[in-house]
Coordinates of N, CA and C in Angstrom, one line a residue:
X1 N -14.5 119.4 -177.2 CA -14.4 118.2 -178.0 C -13.0 118.1 -178.6
X2 N -12.4 119.2 -179.1 CA -11.1 119.3 -179.7 C -10.0 118.9 -178.6
X3 N -10.2 119.4 -177.4 CA -9.2 119.0 -176.4 C -9.2 117.5 -176.1
X4 N -10.4 116.9 -176.0 CA -10.5 115.5 -175.8 C -9.8 114.7 -176.9
X5 N -10.1 115.1 -178.2 CA -9.5 114.4 -179.3 C -8.0 114.5 -179.3
X6 N -7.5 115.7 -178.9 CA -6.1 115.9 -178.9 C -5.5 115.1 -177.8
X7 N -6.1 115.0 -176.6 CA -5.6 114.2 -175.5 C -5.6 112.7 -175.9
X8 N -6.6 112.2 -176.6 CA -6.6 110.8 -177.0 C -5.5 110.6 -178.0
X9 N -5.3 111.5 -179.0 CA -4.2 111.3 -180.0 C -2.9 111.4 -179.3
X10 N -2.7 112.3 -178.4 CA -1.4 112.4 -177.7 C -1.1 111.1 -176.9
X11 N -2.1 110.5 -176.3 CA -1.9 109.3 -175.6 C -1.5 108.2 -176.5
X12 N -2.1 108.1 -177.7 CA -1.8 107.1 -178.7 C -0.4 107.3 -179.3
X13 N 0.0 108.5 -179.4 CA 1.3 108.8 -179.9 C 2.4 108.3 -178.9
X14 N 2.2 108.6 -177.6 CA 3.1 108.2 -176.6 C 3.2 106.7 -176.5
X15 N 2.1 106.0 -176.7 CA 2.2 104.5 -176.6 C 2.7 103.9 -177.9
X16 N 3.0 104.7 -178.9 CA 3.5 104.2 -180.1 C 2.5 103.6 -181.1
X17 N 1.3 103.8 -180.9 CA 0.2 103.2 -181.7 C -0.1 104.1 -183.0
X18 N 0.1 105.4 -182.9 CA 0.0 106.2 -184.0 C 1.1 107.2 -184.1
X19 N 1.3 107.8 -185.3 CA 2.3 108.8 -185.5 C 1.7 110.1 -186.0
X20 N 2.3 111.2 -185.7 CA 1.8 112.5 -186.1 C 2.7 113.1 -187.2
X21 N 2.1 113.7 -188.2 CA 2.8 114.3 -189.3 C 2.0 115.5 -189.8
X22 N 2.5 116.7 -189.4 CA 1.8 117.9 -189.9 C 0.3 117.9 -189.6
X23 N 0.0 117.7 -188.3 CA -1.4 117.7 -187.8 C -2.3 116.6 -188.4
X24 N -1.7 115.6 -188.9 CA -2.4 114.4 -189.3 C -1.8 113.2 -188.5
X25 N -2.7 112.2 -188.3 CA -2.3 111.1 -187.5 C -2.4 109.8 -188.3
X26 N -1.4 108.9 -188.1 CA -1.3 107.7 -188.9 C -1.1 106.5 -187.9
X27 N -1.7 105.4 -188.2 CA -1.4 104.2 -187.5 C 0.0 103.7 -187.9
X28 N 0.8 103.4 -186.9 CA 2.1 102.9 -187.2 C 2.1 101.6 -188.0
X29 N 3.1 101.3 -188.8 CA 3.1 100.1 -189.6 C 3.1 98.9 -188.7
X30 N 3.9 99.0 -187.7 CA 4.0 97.9 -186.7 C 2.6 97.5 -186.1
X31 N 1.9 98.6 -185.7 CA 0.6 98.4 -185.1 C -0.4 97.8 -186.2
X32 N -0.4 98.4 -187.4 CA -1.3 97.9 -188.4 C -1.0 96.4 -188.7
X33 N 0.2 96.0 -188.9 CA 0.6 94.7 -189.2 C 0.2 93.7 -188.0
X34 N 0.4 94.2 -186.8 CA 0.0 93.3 -185.7 C -1.5 93.1 -185.6
X35 N -2.3 94.2 -185.9 CA -3.8 94.1 -185.9 C -4.3 93.2 -187.0
X36 N -3.7 93.4 -188.2 CA -4.1 92.6 -189.3 C -3.8 91.1 -189.1
X37 N -2.7 90.8 -188.5 CA -2.3 89.4 -188.2 C -3.2 88.8 -187.1
X38 N -3.5 89.6 -186.1 CA -4.3 89.1 -185.0 C -5.8 88.9 -185.4
X39 N -6.3 89.8 -186.3 CA -7.7 89.6 -186.8 C -7.7 88.3 -187.6
X40 N -6.8 88.1 -188.5 CA -6.8 86.9 -189.4 C -6.6 85.7 -188.5
X41 N -5.7 85.6 -187.6 CA -5.5 84.4 -186.8 C -6.7 84.1 -185.9
X42 N -7.3 85.2 -185.3 CA -8.5 85.0 -184.5 C -9.7 84.4 -185.3
X43 N -9.8 84.9 -186.5 CA -11.0 84.4 -187.3 C -10.7 83.0 -187.8
X44 N -9.5 82.6 -188.0 CA -9.2 81.3 -188.6 C -8.9 80.3 -187.5
X45 N -8.8 80.7 -186.2 CA -8.5 79.8 -185.1 C -9.5 78.8 -184.9
X46 N -9.2 77.8 -184.0 CA -10.2 76.8 -183.7 C -11.3 77.2 -182.9
X47 N -11.1 78.3 -182.1 CA -12.2 78.8 -181.2 C -13.0 79.8 -182.0
X48 N -14.2 80.1 -181.4 CA -15.1 81.1 -182.0 C -14.4 82.5 -181.8
X49 N -14.3 83.3 -182.9 CA -13.6 84.6 -182.7 C -14.2 85.5 -181.7
X50 N -13.4 86.3 -181.1 CA -13.9 87.3 -180.2 C -14.8 88.3 -180.9
X51 N -15.8 88.8 -180.1 CA -16.8 89.8 -180.7 C -16.0 91.0 -181.2
X52 N -15.0 91.5 -180.5 CA -14.2 92.6 -181.0 C -13.6 92.4 -182.4
X53 N -13.1 91.1 -182.6 CA -12.5 90.8 -183.9 C -13.6 90.8 -184.9
X54 N -14.7 90.2 -184.7 CA -15.8 90.2 -185.6 C -16.2 91.6 -186.0
X55 N -16.4 92.5 -185.0 CA -16.8 93.8 -185.2 C -15.7 94.6 -186.1
X56 N -14.5 94.4 -185.8 CA -13.4 95.0 -186.5 C -13.5 94.5 -188.0
X57 N -13.6 93.2 -188.2 CA -13.7 92.7 -189.5 C -14.9 93.3 -190.3
X58 N -16.0 93.4 -189.6 CA -17.2 93.9 -190.2 C -17.0 95.4 -190.6
X59 N -16.3 96.2 -189.7 CA -16.0 97.5 -190.0 C -15.1 97.6 -191.3
X60 N -14.1 96.7 -191.3 CA -13.2 96.7 -192.5 C -14.0 96.4 -193.8
X61 N -14.9 95.4 -193.7 CA -15.7 95.0 -194.8 C -16.6 96.2 -195.3
X62 N -17.4 96.7 -194.3 CA -18.3 97.8 -194.7 C -17.7 99.1 -195.2
X63 N -16.5 99.3 -194.7 CA -15.8 100.6 -195.1 C -15.0 100.4 -196.4
X64 N -14.9 99.1 -196.9 CA -14.2 98.9 -198.1 C -12.7 98.8 -197.9
X65 N -12.2 98.8 -196.6 CA -10.8 98.8 -196.4 C -10.2 97.4 -196.3
X66 N -11.0 96.4 -196.2 CA -10.5 95.0 -196.1 C -9.5 94.7 -197.2
X67 N -9.8 95.1 -198.4 CA -8.9 94.8 -199.6 C -7.6 95.6 -199.4
X68 N -7.5 96.7 -198.6 CA -6.3 97.4 -198.4 C -5.3 96.7 -197.5
X69 N -5.8 95.8 -196.7 CA -5.0 95.1 -195.7 C -4.8 93.6 -196.0
X70 N -5.6 93.0 -196.8 CA -5.5 91.6 -197.1 C -5.5 91.3 -198.6
X71 N -4.8 90.3 -199.0 CA -4.9 89.9 -200.4 C -6.3 89.4 -200.7
X72 N -6.7 89.3 -202.0 CA -8.1 89.0 -202.3 C -8.5 87.6 -201.7
X73 N -7.7 86.6 -201.8 CA -8.1 85.3 -201.3 C -8.3 85.3 -199.8
X74 N -7.5 86.0 -199.1 CA -7.7 86.1 -197.6 C -8.9 87.0 -197.3
X75 N -9.1 88.1 -198.0 CA -10.2 88.9 -197.8 C -11.5 88.2 -198.1
X76 N -11.6 87.4 -199.1 CA -12.8 86.5 -199.4 C -13.0 85.5 -198.3
X77 N -11.9 84.9 -197.8 CA -12.0 84.0 -196.7 C -12.6 84.6 -195.5
X78 N -12.1 85.8 -195.2 CA -12.6 86.6 -194.0 C -14.1 86.9 -194.1
X79 N -14.5 87.4 -195.3 CA -15.9 87.6 -195.6 C -16.8 86.4 -195.3
X80 N -16.3 85.3 -195.9 CA -17.0 84.0 -195.7 C -17.1 83.6 -194.2
X81 N -16.0 83.8 -193.5 CA -16.0 83.4 -192.1 C -17.0 84.4 -191.3
X82 N -17.0 85.6 -191.6 CA -17.9 86.6 -190.9 C -19.3 86.2 -191.2
X83 N -19.7 85.8 -192.4 CA -21.0 85.4 -192.7 C -21.4 84.2 -191.9
X84 N -20.5 83.3 -191.7 CA -20.8 82.1 -191.0 C -20.9 82.3 -189.5
X85 N -20.0 83.2 -188.9 CA -20.0 83.3 -187.5 C -20.8 84.5 -186.9
X86 N -21.0 85.5 -187.7 CA -21.8 86.6 -187.2 C -23.3 86.3 -187.2
X87 N -23.9 86.4 -186.0 CA -25.3 86.1 -185.8 C -26.1 87.3 -186.4
X88 N -27.2 87.0 -187.1 CA -27.9 88.1 -187.8 C -28.3 89.2 -186.8
X89 N -28.7 88.9 -185.6 CA -29.1 89.9 -184.6 C -27.9 90.8 -184.2
X90 N -26.8 90.2 -184.0 CA -25.6 90.9 -183.7 C -25.2 91.8 -184.9
X91 N -25.3 91.3 -186.1 CA -24.9 92.1 -187.2 C -25.7 93.4 -187.4
X92 N -27.0 93.3 -187.1 CA -27.8 94.5 -187.1 C -27.4 95.5 -186.1
X93 N -27.0 95.0 -184.9 CA -26.5 95.9 -183.8 C -25.2 96.5 -184.3
X94 N -24.3 95.7 -184.9 CA -23.0 96.2 -185.3 C -23.3 97.3 -186.4
X95 N -24.2 97.0 -187.3 CA -24.5 97.9 -188.4 C -25.0 99.3 -187.8
X96 N -25.8 99.2 -186.8 CA -26.3 100.4 -186.1 C -25.1 101.2 -185.4
X97 N -24.2 100.4 -184.8 CA -23.1 101.0 -184.1 C -22.2 101.7 -185.2
X98 N -22.0 101.0 -186.3 CA -21.1 101.6 -187.4 C -21.7 102.9 -187.9
X99 N -23.0 103.0 -188.0 CA -23.6 104.2 -188.5 C -23.4 105.3 -187.4
X100 N -23.5 105.0 -186.2 CA -23.3 106.0 -185.1 C -21.9 106.4 -185.1
X101 N -20.9 105.5 -185.2 CA -19.5 105.8 -185.2 C -19.2 106.7 -186.4
X102 N -19.7 106.4 -187.6 CA -19.5 107.3 -188.7 C -20.0 108.7 -188.5
X103 N -21.2 108.8 -187.9 CA -21.7 110.1 -187.6 C -20.8 110.9 -186.6
X104 N -20.4 110.2 -185.5 CA -19.5 110.8 -184.5 C -18.2 111.2 -185.1
X105 N -17.6 110.4 -186.0 CA -16.3 110.7 -186.6 C -16.5 111.9 -187.5
X106 N -17.6 112.0 -188.2 CA -17.9 113.2 -189.1 C -17.9 114.4 -188.2
X107 N -18.6 114.3 -187.1 CA -18.7 115.5 -186.2 C -17.3 115.9 -185.7
X108 N -16.5 114.9 -185.3 CA -15.1 115.2 -184.8 C -14.3 115.9 -185.9
X109 N -14.3 115.3 -187.1 CA -13.6 115.8 -188.2 C -14.0 117.3 -188.5
X110 N -15.3 117.5 -188.5 CA -15.9 118.8 -188.7 C -15.4 119.8 -187.7
X111 N -15.4 119.4 -186.4 CA -14.9 120.3 -185.3 C -13.4 120.5 -185.5
X112 N -12.6 119.5 -185.8 CA -11.2 119.7 -186.0 C -10.8 120.6 -187.1
X113 N -11.6 120.5 -188.2 CA -11.3 121.3 -189.4 C -11.7 122.8 -189.3
X114 N -12.6 123.0 -188.3 CA -13.1 124.4 -188.1 C -12.1 125.3 -187.5

């Protein structure tokens, strides 16, 4: 598992999506800004937002990180848009996926720290 995680991280470093600092990995500022802008524009666009955008927004909301990336007014607008566009059956699926992801991330972190 550790070899796989290292390979994924190395690939993301080479593509410029994350940076490494003393065995810790960080999303680059450029990538973070681009993602934040794309999510906001996709949610506020004329078309229905992509499922990936909705899932990312839900992850940001559920993790409490939405406020770290958006001012309060924009964060509130995003929450409202998600409530309007997310179908209840999809939201339950996303919620289940989030729980599974959190479990897997905890397993990876535990393996890396050992």
